[in-house]
Short mmCIF file of C-alpha atoms in Angstrom, two decimals:
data_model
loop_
_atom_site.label_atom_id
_atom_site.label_comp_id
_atom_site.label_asym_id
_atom_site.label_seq_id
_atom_site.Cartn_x
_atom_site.Cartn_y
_atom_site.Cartn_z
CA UNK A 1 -3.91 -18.21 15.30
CA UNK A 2 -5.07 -17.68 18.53
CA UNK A 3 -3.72 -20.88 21.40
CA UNK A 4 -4.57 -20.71 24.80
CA UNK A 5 -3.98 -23.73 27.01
CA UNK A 6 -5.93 -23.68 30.59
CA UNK A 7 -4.28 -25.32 33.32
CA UNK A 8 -5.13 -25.72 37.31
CA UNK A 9 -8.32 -27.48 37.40
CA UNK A 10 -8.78 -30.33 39.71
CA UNK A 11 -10.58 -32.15 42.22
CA UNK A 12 -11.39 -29.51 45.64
CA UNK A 13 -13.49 -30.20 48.69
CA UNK A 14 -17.00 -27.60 49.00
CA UNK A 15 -15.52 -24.53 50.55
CA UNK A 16 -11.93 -24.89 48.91
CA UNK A 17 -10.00 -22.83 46.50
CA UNK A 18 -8.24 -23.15 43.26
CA UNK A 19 -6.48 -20.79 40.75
CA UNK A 20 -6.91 -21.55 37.46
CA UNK A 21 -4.20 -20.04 34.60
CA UNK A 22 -4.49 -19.76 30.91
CA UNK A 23 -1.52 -19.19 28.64
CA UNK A 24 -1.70 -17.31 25.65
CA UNK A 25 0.26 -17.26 22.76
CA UNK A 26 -0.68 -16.49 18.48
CA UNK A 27 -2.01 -13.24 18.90
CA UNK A 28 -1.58 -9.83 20.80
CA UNK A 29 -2.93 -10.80 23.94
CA UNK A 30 -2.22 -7.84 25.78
CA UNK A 31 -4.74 -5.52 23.65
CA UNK A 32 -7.69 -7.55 24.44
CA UNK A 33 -10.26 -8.32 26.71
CA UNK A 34 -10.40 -12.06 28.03
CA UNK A 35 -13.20 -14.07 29.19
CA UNK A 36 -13.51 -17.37 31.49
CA UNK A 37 -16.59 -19.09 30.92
CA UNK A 38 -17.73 -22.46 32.13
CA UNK A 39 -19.94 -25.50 31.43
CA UNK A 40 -21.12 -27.93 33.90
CA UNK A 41 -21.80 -31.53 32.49
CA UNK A 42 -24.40 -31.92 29.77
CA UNK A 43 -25.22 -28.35 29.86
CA UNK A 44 -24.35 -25.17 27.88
CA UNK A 45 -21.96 -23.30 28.18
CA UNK A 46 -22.14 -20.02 30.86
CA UNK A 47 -20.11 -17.07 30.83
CA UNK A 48 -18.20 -16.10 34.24
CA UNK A 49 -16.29 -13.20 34.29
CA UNK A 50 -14.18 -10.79 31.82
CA UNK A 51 -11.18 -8.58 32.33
CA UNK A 52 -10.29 -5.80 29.99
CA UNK A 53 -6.61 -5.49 28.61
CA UNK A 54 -4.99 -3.71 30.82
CA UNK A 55 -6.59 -5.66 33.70
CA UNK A 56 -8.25 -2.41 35.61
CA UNK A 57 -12.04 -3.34 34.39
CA UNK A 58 -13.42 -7.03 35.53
CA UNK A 59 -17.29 -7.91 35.27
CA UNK A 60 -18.58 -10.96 37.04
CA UNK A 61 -21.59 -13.35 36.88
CA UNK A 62 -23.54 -12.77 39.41
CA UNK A 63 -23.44 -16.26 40.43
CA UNK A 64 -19.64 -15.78 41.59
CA UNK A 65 -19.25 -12.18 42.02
CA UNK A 66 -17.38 -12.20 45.60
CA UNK A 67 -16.49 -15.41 45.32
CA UNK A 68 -13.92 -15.59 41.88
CA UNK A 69 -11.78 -13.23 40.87
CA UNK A 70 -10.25 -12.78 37.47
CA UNK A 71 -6.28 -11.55 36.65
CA UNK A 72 -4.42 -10.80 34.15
CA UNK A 73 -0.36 -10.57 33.70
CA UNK A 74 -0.09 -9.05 30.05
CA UNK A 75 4.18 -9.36 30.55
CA UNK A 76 3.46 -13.20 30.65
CA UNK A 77 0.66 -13.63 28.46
CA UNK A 78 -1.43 -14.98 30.90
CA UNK A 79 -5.25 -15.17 32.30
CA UNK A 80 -6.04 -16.26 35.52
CA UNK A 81 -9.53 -17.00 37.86
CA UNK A 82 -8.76 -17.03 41.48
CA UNK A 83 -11.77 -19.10 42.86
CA UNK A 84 -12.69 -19.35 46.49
CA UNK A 85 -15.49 -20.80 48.30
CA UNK A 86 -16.28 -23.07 45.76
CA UNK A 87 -19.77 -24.90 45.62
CA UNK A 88 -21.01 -28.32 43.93
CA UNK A 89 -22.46 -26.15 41.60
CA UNK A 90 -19.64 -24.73 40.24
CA UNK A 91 -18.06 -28.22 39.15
CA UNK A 92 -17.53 -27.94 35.41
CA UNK A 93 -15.39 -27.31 32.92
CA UNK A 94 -13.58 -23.87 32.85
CA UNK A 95 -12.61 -22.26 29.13
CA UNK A 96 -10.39 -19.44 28.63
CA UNK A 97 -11.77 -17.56 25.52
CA UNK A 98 -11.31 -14.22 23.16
CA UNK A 99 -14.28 -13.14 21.83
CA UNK A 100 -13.14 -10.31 19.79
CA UNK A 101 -13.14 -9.86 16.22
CA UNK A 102 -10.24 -10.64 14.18
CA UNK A 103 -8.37 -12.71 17.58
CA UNK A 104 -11.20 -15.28 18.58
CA UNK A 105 -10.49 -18.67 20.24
CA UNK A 106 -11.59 -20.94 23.03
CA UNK A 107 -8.77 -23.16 24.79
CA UNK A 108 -9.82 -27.00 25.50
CA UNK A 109 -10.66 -26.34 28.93
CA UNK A 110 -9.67 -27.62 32.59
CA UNK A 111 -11.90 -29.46 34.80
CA UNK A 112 -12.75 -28.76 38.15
CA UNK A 113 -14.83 -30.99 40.25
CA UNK A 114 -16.50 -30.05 43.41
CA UNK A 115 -16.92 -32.97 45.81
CA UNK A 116 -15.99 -34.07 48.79
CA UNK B 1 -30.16 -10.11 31.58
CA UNK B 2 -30.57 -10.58 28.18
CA UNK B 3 -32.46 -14.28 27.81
CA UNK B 4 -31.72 -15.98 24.56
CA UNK B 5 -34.18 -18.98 23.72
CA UNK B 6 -32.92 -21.22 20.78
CA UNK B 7 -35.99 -23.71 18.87
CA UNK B 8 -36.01 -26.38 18.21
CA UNK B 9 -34.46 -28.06 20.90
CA UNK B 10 -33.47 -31.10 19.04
CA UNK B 11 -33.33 -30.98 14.98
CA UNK B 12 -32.71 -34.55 12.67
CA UNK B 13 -32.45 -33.90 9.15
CA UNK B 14 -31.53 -35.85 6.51
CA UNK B 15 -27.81 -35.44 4.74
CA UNK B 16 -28.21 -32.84 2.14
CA UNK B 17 -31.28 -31.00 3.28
CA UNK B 18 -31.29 -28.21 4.82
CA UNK B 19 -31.18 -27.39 8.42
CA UNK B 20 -32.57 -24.43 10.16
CA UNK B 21 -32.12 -22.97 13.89
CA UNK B 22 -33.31 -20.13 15.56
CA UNK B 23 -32.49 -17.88 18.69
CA UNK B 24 -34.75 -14.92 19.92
CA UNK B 25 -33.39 -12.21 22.62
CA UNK B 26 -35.68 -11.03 25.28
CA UNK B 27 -34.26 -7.52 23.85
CA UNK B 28 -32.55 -5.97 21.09
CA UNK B 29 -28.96 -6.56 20.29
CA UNK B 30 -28.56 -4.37 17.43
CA UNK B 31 -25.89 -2.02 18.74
CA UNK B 32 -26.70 1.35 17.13
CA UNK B 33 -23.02 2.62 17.29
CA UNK B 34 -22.33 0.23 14.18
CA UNK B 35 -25.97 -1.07 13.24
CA UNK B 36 -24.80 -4.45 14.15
CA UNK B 37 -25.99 -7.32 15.72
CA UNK B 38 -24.34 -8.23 18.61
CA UNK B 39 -24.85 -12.41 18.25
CA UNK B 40 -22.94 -15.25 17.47
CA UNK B 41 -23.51 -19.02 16.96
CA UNK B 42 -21.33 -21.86 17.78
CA UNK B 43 -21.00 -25.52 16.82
CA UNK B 44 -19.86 -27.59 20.26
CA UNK B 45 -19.04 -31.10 19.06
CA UNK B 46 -18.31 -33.49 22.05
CA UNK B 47 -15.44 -32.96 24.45
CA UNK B 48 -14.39 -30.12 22.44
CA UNK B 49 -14.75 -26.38 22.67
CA UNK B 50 -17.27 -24.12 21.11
CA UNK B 51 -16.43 -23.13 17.78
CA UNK B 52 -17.25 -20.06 15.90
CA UNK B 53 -19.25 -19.97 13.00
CA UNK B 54 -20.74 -16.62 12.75
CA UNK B 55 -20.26 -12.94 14.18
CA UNK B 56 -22.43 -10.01 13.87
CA UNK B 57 -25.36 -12.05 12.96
CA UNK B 58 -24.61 -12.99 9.67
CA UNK B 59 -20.23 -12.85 9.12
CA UNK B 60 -18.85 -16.30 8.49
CA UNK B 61 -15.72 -16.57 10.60
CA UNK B 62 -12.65 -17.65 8.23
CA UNK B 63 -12.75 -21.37 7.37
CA UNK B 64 -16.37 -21.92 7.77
CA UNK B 65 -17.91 -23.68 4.74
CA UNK B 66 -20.34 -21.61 2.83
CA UNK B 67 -23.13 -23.68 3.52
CA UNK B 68 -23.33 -21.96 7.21
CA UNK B 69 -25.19 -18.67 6.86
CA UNK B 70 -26.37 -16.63 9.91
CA UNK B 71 -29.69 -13.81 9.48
CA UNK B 72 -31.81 -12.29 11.32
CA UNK B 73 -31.63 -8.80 13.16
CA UNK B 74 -32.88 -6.86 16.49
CA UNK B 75 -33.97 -9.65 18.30
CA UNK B 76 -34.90 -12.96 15.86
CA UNK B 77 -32.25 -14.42 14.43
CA UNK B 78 -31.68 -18.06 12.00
CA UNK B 79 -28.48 -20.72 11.59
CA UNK B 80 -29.06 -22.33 8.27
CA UNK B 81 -27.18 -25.36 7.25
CA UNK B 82 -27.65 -25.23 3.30
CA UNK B 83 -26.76 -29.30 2.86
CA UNK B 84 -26.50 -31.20 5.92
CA UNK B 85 -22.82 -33.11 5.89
CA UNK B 86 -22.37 -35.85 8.17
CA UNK B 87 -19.51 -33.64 10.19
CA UNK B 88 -22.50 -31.06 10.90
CA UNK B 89 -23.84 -33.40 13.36
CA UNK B 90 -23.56 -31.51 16.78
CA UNK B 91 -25.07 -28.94 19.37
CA UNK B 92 -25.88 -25.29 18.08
CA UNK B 93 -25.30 -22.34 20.50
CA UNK B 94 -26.33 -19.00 19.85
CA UNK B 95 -24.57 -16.42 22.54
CA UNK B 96 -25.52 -12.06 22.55
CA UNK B 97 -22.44 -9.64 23.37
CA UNK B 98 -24.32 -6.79 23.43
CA UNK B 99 -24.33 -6.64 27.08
CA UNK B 100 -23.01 -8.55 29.96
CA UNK B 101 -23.69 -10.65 31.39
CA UNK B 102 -22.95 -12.75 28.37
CA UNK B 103 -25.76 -14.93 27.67
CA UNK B 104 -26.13 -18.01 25.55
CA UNK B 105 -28.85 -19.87 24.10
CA UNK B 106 -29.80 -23.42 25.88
CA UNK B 107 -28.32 -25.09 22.67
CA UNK B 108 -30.18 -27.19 19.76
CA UNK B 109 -28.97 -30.77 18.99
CA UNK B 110 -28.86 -31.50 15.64
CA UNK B 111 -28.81 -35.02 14.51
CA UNK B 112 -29.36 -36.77 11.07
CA UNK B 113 -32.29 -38.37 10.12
#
């Protein structure tokens, strides 16, 4: 069963920086691709960014590209979103998810607030 | 980007009826290496996590009651809820991963009546 537990989220003034992590564990997590998506209060959920297994391929939402940047260290089963330059508008909750058939999963998420 | 739009917005039907949502792409997600449909819909109760209910349109995901079917191909595609339970009672999201960006729909409450 696929487990993965975000951690890092917090409260960060506009312009400030956090690194998020995500710890995997239940499944083979170095053959897949991973995927950080978010979801603001009240709203829907919206993807961010992906990484492929090996961690040479990451796509971004344009709404961070530049800003975030996704990681991956396959020895220690574990995701990560470097995010600088953050903005009010990207307070929310942050999920660590596989979306692949046959390992899919979404962690409970980690908050990070925007505010100063 | 691909622009899912889920209707209704807001659904109440009564326990035991059944419940219907749909989700239409601004394009096609059938992916012609496979013939599939790149779409699946979630159930997002509060303060938890999406959870999977379907893949490829129509698969149930393992553990998903049988009353959850998923149809619909190219670009128009229907959640049913057979017999509404009380536990069904949450916000639908339909999501394409036939091309990123990743999109999801805007979500459909579903309530009973």
């Amino acid at each position: 069963e696929v487990q993965l537990v975000e951690s890092g989220g917090g409260l960060v003034q506009p312009g400030g920086s956090l690194r998020l992590s995500c710890a995997a564990s239940g499944f083979t997590f170095s053959r897949y691709w991973m995927h950080w998506v978010r979801q603001a209060p009240g709203k829907g959920p919206v993807w961010v960014s992906r990484i492929n297994s090996d961690g040479n391929y990451p796509n971004y939402a344009e709404s961070v590209k530049g800003r975030f940047t996704i990681s991956r260290d396959n020895a220690k089963n574990t995701l990560y979103l470097q995010m600088n330059s953050l903005r009010a508008e990207d307070t929310a909750v942050y999920y660590c998810a596989s979306l692949n058939e046959g390992a899919t999963g979404w962690g409970q998420g980690t908050l990070v607030t925007v505010s100063s | 980007d691909i622009v899912m739009t889920q209707s209704p917005d807001s659904l109440a039907v009564s326990l035991g009826e059944r419940a219907t949502i749909n989700c239409k792409s601004s394009q096609s997600v059938l992916y012609s290496s496979n013939n599939k449909n790149c779409l699946v819909w979630y159930q997002q109760k509060p303060g938890q996590p999406p959870k999977l209910l379907i893949y490829w349109a129509s698969t149930r995901e393992s553990g998903v009651p049988d009353r959850f079917s998923g149809s619909g191909s190219g670009t128009d595609f229907t959640l049913t809820i057979s017999s509404l339970q009380a536990e069904d009672v949450a916000v639908y999201y339909c999501q394409q991963y036939y091309s990123i960006p990743i999109t999801f729909g805007q979500g459909t409450r579903l309530e009973i009546k």
